[in-house]
XYZ file of N, CA and C in Angstrom:
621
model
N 67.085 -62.224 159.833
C 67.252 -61.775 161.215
C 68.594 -62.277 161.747
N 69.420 -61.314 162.034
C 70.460 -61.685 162.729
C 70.638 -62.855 163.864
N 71.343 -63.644 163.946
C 71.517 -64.725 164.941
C 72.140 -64.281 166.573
N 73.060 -63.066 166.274
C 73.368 -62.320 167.508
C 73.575 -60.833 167.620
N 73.896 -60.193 168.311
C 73.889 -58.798 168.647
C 75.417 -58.383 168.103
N 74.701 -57.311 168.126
C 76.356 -56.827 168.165
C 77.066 -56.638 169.455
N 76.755 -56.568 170.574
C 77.680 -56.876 171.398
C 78.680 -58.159 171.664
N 77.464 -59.306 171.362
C 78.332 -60.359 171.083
C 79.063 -60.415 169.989
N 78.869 -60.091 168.760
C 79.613 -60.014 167.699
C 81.462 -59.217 168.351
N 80.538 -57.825 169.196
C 82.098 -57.246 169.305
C 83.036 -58.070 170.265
N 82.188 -58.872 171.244
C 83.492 -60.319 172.029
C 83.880 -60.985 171.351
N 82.938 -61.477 170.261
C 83.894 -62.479 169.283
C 84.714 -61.846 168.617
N 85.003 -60.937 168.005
C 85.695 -60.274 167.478
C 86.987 -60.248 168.162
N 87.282 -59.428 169.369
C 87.976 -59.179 170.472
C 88.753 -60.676 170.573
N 88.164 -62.174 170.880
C 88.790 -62.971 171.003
C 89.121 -63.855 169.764
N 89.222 -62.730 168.769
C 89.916 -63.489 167.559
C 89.089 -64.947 167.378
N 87.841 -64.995 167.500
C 86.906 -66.051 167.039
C 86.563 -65.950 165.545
N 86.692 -67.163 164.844
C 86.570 -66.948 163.037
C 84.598 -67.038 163.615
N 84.301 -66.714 162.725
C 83.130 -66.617 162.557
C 82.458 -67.088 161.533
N 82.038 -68.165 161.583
C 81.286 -69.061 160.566
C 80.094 -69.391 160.301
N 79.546 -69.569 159.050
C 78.091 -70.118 158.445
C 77.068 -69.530 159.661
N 76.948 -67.905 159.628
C 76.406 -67.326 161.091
C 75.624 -66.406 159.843
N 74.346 -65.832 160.319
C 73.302 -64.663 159.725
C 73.539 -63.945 160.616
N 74.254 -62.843 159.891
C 74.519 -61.256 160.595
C 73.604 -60.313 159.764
N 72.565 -60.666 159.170
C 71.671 -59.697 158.140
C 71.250 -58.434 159.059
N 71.048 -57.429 158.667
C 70.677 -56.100 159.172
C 71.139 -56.181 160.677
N 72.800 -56.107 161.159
C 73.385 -55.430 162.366
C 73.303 -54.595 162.065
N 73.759 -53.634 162.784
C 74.301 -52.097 162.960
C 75.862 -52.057 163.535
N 76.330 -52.439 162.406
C 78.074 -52.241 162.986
C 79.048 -51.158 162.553
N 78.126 -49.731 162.620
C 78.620 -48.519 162.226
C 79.855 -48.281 163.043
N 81.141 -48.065 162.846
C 81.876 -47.272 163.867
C 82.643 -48.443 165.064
N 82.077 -50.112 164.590
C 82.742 -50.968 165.050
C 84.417 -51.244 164.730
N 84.818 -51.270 165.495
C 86.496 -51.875 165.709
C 86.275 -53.157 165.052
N 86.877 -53.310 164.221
C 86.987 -55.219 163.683
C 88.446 -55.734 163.065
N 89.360 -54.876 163.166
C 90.348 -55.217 162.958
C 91.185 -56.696 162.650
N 90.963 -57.297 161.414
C 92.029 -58.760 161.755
C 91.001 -59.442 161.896
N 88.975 -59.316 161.638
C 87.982 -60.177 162.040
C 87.733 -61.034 160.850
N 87.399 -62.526 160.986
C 87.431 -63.249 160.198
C 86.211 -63.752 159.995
N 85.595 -63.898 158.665
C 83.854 -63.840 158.318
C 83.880 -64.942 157.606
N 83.416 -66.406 157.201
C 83.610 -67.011 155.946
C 82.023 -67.599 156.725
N 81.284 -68.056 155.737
C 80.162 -68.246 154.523
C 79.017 -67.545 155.641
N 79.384 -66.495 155.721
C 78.071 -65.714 156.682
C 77.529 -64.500 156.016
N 76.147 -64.615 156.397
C 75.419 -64.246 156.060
C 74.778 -62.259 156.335
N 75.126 -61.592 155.767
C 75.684 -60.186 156.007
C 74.694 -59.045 155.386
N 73.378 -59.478 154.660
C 72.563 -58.725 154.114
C 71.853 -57.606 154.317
N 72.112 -55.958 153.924
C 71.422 -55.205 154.856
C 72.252 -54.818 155.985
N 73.500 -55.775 155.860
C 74.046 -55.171 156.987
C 74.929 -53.863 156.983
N 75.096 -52.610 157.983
C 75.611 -51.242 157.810
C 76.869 -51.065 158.668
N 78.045 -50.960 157.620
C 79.516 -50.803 158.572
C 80.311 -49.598 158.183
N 79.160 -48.108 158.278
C 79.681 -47.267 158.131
C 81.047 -46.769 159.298
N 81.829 -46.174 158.704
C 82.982 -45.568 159.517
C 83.238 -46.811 160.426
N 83.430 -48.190 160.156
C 83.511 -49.170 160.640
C 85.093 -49.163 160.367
N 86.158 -49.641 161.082
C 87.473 -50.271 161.153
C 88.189 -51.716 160.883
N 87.970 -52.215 159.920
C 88.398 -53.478 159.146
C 89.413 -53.705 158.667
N 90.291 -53.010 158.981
C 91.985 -53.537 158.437
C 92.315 -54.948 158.606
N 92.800 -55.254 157.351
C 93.195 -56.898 157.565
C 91.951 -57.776 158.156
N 90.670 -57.212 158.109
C 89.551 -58.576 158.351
C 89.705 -59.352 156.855
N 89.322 -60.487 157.008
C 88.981 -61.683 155.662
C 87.706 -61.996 155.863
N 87.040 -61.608 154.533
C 85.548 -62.237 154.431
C 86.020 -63.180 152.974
N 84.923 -64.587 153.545
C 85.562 -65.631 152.610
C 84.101 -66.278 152.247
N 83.380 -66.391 151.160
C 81.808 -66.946 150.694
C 81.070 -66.323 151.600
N 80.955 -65.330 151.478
C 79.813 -64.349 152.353
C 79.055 -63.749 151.842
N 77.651 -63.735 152.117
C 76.603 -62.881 151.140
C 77.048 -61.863 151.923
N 77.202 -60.777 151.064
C 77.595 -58.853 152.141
C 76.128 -58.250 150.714
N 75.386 -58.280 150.339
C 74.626 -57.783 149.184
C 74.230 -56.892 150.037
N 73.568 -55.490 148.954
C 72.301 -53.965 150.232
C 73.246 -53.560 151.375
N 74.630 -53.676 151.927
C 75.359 -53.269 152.920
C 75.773 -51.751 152.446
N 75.685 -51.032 153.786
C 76.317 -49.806 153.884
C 77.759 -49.956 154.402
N 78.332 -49.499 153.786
C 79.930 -49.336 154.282
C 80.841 -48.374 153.973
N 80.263 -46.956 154.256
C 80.596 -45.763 153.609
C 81.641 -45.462 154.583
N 82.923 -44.583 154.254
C 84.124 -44.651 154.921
C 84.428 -45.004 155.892
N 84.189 -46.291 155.331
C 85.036 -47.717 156.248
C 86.163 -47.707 156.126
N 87.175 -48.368 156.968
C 88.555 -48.918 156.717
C 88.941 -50.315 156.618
N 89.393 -50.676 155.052
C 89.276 -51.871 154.724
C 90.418 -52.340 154.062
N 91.552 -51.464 154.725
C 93.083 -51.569 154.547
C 93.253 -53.188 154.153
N 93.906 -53.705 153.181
C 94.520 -54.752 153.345
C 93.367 -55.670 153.707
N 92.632 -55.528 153.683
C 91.596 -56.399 153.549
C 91.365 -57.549 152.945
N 91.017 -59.091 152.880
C 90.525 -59.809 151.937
C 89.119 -60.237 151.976
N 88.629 -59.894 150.715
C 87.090 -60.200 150.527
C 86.920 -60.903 149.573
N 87.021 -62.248 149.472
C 87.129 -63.129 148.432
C 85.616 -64.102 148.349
N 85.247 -64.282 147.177
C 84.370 -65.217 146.596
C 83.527 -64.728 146.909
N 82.969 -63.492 148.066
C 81.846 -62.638 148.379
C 80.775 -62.308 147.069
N 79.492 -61.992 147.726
C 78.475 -60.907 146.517
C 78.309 -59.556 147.409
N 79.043 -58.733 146.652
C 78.511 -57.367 146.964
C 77.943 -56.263 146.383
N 76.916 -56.766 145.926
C 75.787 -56.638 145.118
C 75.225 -55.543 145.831
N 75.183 -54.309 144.921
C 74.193 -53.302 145.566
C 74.480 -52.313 146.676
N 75.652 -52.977 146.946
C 76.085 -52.287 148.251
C 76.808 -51.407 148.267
N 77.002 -50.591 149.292
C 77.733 -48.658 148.863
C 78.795 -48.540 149.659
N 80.241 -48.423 149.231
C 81.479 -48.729 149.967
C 81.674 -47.007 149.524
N 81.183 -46.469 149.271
C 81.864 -45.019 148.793
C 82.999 -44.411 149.771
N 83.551 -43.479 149.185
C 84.456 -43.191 149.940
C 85.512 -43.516 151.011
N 85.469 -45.474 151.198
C 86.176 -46.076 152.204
C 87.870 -46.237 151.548
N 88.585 -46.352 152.599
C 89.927 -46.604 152.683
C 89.830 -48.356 152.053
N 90.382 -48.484 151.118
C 90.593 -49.620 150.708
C 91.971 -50.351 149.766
N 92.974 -49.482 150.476
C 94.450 -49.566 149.780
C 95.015 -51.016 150.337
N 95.632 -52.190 148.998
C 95.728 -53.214 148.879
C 94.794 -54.198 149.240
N 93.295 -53.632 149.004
C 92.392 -54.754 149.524
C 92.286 -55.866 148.369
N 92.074 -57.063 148.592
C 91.738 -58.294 147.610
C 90.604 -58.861 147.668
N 90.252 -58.365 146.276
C 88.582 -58.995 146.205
C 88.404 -59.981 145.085
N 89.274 -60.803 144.602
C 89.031 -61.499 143.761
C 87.799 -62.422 143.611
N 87.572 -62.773 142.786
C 86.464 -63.649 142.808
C 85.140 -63.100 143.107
N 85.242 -62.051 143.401
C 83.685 -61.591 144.189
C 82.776 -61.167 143.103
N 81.293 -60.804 143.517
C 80.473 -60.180 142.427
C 80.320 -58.722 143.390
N 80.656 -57.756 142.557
C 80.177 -56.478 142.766
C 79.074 -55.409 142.041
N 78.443 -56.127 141.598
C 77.610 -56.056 140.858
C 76.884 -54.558 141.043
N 76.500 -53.316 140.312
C 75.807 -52.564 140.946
C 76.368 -51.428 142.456
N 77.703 -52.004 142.841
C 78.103 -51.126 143.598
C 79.075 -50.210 143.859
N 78.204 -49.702 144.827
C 79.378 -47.849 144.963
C 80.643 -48.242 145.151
N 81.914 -47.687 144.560
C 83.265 -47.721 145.002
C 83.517 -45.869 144.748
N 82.449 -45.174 144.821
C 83.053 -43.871 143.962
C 84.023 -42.892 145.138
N 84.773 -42.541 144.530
C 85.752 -41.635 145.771
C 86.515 -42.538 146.959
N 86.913 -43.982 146.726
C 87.436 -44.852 147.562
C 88.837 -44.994 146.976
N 89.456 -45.092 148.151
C 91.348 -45.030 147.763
C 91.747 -46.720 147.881
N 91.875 -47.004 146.121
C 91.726 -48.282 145.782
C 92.840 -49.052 145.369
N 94.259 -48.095 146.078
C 95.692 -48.293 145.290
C 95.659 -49.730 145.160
N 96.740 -50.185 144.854
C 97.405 -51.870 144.871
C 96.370 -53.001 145.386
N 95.106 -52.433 144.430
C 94.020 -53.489 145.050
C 94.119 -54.495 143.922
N 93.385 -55.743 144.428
C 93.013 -56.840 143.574
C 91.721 -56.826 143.108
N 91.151 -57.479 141.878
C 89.968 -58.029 141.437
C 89.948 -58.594 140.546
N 90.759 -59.535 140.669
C 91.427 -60.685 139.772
C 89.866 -61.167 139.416
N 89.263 -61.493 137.983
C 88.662 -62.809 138.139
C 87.269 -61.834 138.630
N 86.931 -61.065 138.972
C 85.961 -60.738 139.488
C 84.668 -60.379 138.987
N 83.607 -59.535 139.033
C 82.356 -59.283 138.380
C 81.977 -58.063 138.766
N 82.031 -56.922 138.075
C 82.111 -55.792 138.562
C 80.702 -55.286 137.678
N 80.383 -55.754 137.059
C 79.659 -54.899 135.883
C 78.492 -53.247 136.890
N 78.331 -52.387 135.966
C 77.390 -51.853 136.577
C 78.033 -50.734 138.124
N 79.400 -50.947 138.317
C 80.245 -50.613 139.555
C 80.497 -49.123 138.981
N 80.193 -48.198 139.922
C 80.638 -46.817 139.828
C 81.778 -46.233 140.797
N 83.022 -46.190 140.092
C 84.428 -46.192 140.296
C 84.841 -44.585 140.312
N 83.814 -44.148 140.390
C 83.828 -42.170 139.736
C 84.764 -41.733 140.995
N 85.759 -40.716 140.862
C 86.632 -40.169 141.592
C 87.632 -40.876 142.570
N 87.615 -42.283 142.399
C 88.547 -42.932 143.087
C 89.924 -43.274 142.330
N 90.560 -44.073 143.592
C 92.102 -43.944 142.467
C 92.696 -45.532 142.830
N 92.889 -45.756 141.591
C 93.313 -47.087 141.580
C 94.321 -47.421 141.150
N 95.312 -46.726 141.441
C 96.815 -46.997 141.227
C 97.603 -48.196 141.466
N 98.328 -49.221 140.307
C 98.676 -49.837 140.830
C 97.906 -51.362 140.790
N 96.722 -50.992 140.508
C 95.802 -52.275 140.957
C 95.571 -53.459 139.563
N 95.070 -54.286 140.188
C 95.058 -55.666 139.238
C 93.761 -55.843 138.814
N 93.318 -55.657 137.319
C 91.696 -56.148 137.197
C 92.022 -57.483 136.294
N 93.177 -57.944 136.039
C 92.945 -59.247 134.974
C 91.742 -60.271 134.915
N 91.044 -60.469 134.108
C 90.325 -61.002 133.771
C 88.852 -60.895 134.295
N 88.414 -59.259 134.969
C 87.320 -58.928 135.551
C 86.329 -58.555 134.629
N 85.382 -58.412 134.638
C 84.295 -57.811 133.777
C 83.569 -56.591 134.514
N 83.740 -55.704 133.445
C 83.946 -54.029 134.274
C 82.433 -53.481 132.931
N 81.678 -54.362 132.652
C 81.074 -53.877 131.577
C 80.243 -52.511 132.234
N 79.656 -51.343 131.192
C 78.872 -50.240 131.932
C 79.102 -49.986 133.317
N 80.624 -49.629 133.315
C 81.186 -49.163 134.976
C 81.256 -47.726 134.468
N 81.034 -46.862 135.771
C 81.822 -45.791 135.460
C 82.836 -45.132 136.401
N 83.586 -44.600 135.192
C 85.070 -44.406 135.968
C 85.671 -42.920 135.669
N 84.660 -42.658 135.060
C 84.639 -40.758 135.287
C 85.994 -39.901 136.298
N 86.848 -39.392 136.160
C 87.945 -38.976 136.711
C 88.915 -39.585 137.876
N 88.658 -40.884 137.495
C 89.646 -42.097 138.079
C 91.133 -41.590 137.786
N 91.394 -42.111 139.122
C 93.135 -42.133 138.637
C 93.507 -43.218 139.038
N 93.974 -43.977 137.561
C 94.650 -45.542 137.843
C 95.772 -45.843 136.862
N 96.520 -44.812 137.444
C 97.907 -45.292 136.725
C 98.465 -46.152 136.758
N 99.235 -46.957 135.715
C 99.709 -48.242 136.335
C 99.531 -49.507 136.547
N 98.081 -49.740 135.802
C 97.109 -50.093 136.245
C 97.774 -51.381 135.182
N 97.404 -52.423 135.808
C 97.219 -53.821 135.193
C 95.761 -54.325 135.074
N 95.453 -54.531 133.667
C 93.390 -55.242 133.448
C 93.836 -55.635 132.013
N 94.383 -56.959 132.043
C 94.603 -57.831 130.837
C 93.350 -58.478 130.358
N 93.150 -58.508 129.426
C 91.622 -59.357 129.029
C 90.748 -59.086 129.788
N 89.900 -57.711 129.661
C 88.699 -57.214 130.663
C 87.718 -56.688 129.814
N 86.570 -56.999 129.850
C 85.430 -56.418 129.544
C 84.853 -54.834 129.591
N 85.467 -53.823 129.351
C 84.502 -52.360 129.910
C 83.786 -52.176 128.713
N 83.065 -52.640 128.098
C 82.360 -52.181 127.239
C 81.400 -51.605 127.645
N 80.702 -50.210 127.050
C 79.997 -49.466 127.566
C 79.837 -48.778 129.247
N 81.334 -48.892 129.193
C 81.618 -48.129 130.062
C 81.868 -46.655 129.867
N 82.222 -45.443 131.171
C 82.299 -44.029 130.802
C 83.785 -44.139 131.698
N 84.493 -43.659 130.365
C 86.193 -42.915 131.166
C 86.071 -41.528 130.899
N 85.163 -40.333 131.333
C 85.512 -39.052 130.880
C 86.696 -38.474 131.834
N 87.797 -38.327 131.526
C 88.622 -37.611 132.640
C 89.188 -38.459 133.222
N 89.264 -39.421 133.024
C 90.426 -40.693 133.542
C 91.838 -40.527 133.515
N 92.427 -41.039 134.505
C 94.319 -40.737 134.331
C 94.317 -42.571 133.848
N 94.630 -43.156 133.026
C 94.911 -44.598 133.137
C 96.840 -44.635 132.367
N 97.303 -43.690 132.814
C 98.660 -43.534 132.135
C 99.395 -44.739 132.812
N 100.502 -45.082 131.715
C 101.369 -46.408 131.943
C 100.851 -48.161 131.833
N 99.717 -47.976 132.135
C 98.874 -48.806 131.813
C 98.972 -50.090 131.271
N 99.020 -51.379 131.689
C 98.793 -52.622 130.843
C 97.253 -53.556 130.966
N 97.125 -52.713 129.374
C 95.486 -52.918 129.110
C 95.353 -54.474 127.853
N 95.953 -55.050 127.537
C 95.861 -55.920 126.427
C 95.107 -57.093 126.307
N 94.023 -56.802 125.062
C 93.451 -58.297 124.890
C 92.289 -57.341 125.410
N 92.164 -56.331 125.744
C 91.085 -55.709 126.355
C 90.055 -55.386 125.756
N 88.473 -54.995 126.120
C 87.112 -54.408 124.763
C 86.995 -53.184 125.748
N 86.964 -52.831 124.734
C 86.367 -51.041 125.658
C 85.439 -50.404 123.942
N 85.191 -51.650 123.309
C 83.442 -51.300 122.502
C 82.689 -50.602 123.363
N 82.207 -49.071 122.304
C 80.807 -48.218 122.861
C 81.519 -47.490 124.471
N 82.588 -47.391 124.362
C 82.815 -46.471 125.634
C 83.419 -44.838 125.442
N 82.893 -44.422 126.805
C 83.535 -42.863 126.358
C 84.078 -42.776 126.869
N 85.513 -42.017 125.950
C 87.128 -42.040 126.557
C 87.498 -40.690 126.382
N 86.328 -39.535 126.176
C 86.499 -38.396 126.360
C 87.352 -37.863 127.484
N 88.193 -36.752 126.843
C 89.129 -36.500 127.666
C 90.208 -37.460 128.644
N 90.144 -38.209 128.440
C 90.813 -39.896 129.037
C 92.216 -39.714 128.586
N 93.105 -40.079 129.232
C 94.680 -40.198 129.274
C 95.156 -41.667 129.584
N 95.809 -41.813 128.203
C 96.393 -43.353 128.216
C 97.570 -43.071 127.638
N 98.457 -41.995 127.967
C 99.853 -41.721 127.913
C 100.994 -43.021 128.271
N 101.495 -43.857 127.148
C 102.088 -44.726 127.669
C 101.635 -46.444 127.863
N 100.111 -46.037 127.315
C 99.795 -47.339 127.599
C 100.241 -48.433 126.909
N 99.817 -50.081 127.386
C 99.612 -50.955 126.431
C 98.549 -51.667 125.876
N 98.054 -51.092 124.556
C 96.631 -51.315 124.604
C 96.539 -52.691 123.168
N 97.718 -53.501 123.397
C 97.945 -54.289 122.149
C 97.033 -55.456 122.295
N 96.078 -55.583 120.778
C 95.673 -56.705 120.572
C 94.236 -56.318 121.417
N 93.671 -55.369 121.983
C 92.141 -54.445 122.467
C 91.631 -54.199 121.439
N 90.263 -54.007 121.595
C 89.448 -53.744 121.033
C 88.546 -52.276 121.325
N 88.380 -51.366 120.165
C 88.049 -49.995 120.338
C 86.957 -49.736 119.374
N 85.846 -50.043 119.507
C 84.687 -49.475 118.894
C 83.497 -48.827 119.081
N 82.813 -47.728 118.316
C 82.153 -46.388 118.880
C 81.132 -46.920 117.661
N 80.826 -47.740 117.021
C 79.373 -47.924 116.388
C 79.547 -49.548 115.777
């Protein structure tokens, strides 16, 4: 049960109040302004920030798990050490957001504009990446196991030492690419474009 409303949530917000070790579980902060709002070890479960406005907010050790956040704006965003487990970001604006460290375990990113993002270090397994574009972006050392990434476009793309095993690339752009040290064991790379890549010292096996 949430500790306050969202009205109060939207004054604190407004007066640039960080917001700390607080249970925001099941608000309704659809369509909220939060621009620049600062979240660290709060509690966010269930909570829904559809068509919500988050440019440049920082969430820092925050449970966000079961959240709706379907075309949100999460420009420049940092969401670090978070679990966002389960939760459905589909289709949100999320160009240069940083999510390192986080668990994403199980959730929607599909059709989200994911340019020059981070996920350094992160836990993605199970994440459905289908029609989004990730140009540009950093997965070093994430674990992307059984993701799918079905007509992704991530050119450019830096994911040094990453896990996708049993993952699906059908129709992927991953051209230019620095993939090395990488497993992509048991994945389908049907129709997949790695024009250019660097796939030195990866691992590629189908049985």
């Amino acid at each position: 049960m949430a500790e306050i409303t969202r009205e109060d949530l939207e004054r604190r917000v407004k007066r640039r109040e960080n917001l700390k070790d607080m249970d925001l579980s099941g608000l309704n902060l659809d369509d909220l302004a939060m621009e620049g709002a600062i979240f660290r070890k709060c509690k966010l479960t269930g909570t829904t920030f559809n068509h919500a406005r988050m440019a440049f907010a920082r969430f820092e050790n925050c449970l966000m798990n079961d959240c709706e956040m379907q075309r949100s704006n999460l420009q420049e965003a940092s969401i670090r050490e978070c679990d966002l487990s389960n939760s459905d970001l589909g289709d949100s604006e999320m160009t240069e957001i940083n999510m390192s460290k986080s668990v994403l375990s199980k959730t929607n990113l599909s059709g989200c504009f994911l340019n020059h993002s981070v996920f350094i270090g992160s836990d993605l397994q199970l994440c459905n990446f289908s029609q989004s574009t990730l140009n540009g972006s950093f997965l070093n050392g994430a674990k992307l196991m059984v993701c799918d990434f079905t007509a992704v476009n991530a050119e450019n793309l830096t994911a040094q030492d990453v896990d996708f095993t049993g993952s699906m690339f059908e129709g992927a752009h991953l051209n230019s690419s620095r993939m090395q040290k990488s497993r992509f064991n048991f994945c389908n790379l049907s129709v997949a474009s790695f024009k250019e890549c660097d796939l030195s010292e990866s691992q590629i096996a189908f049985s």
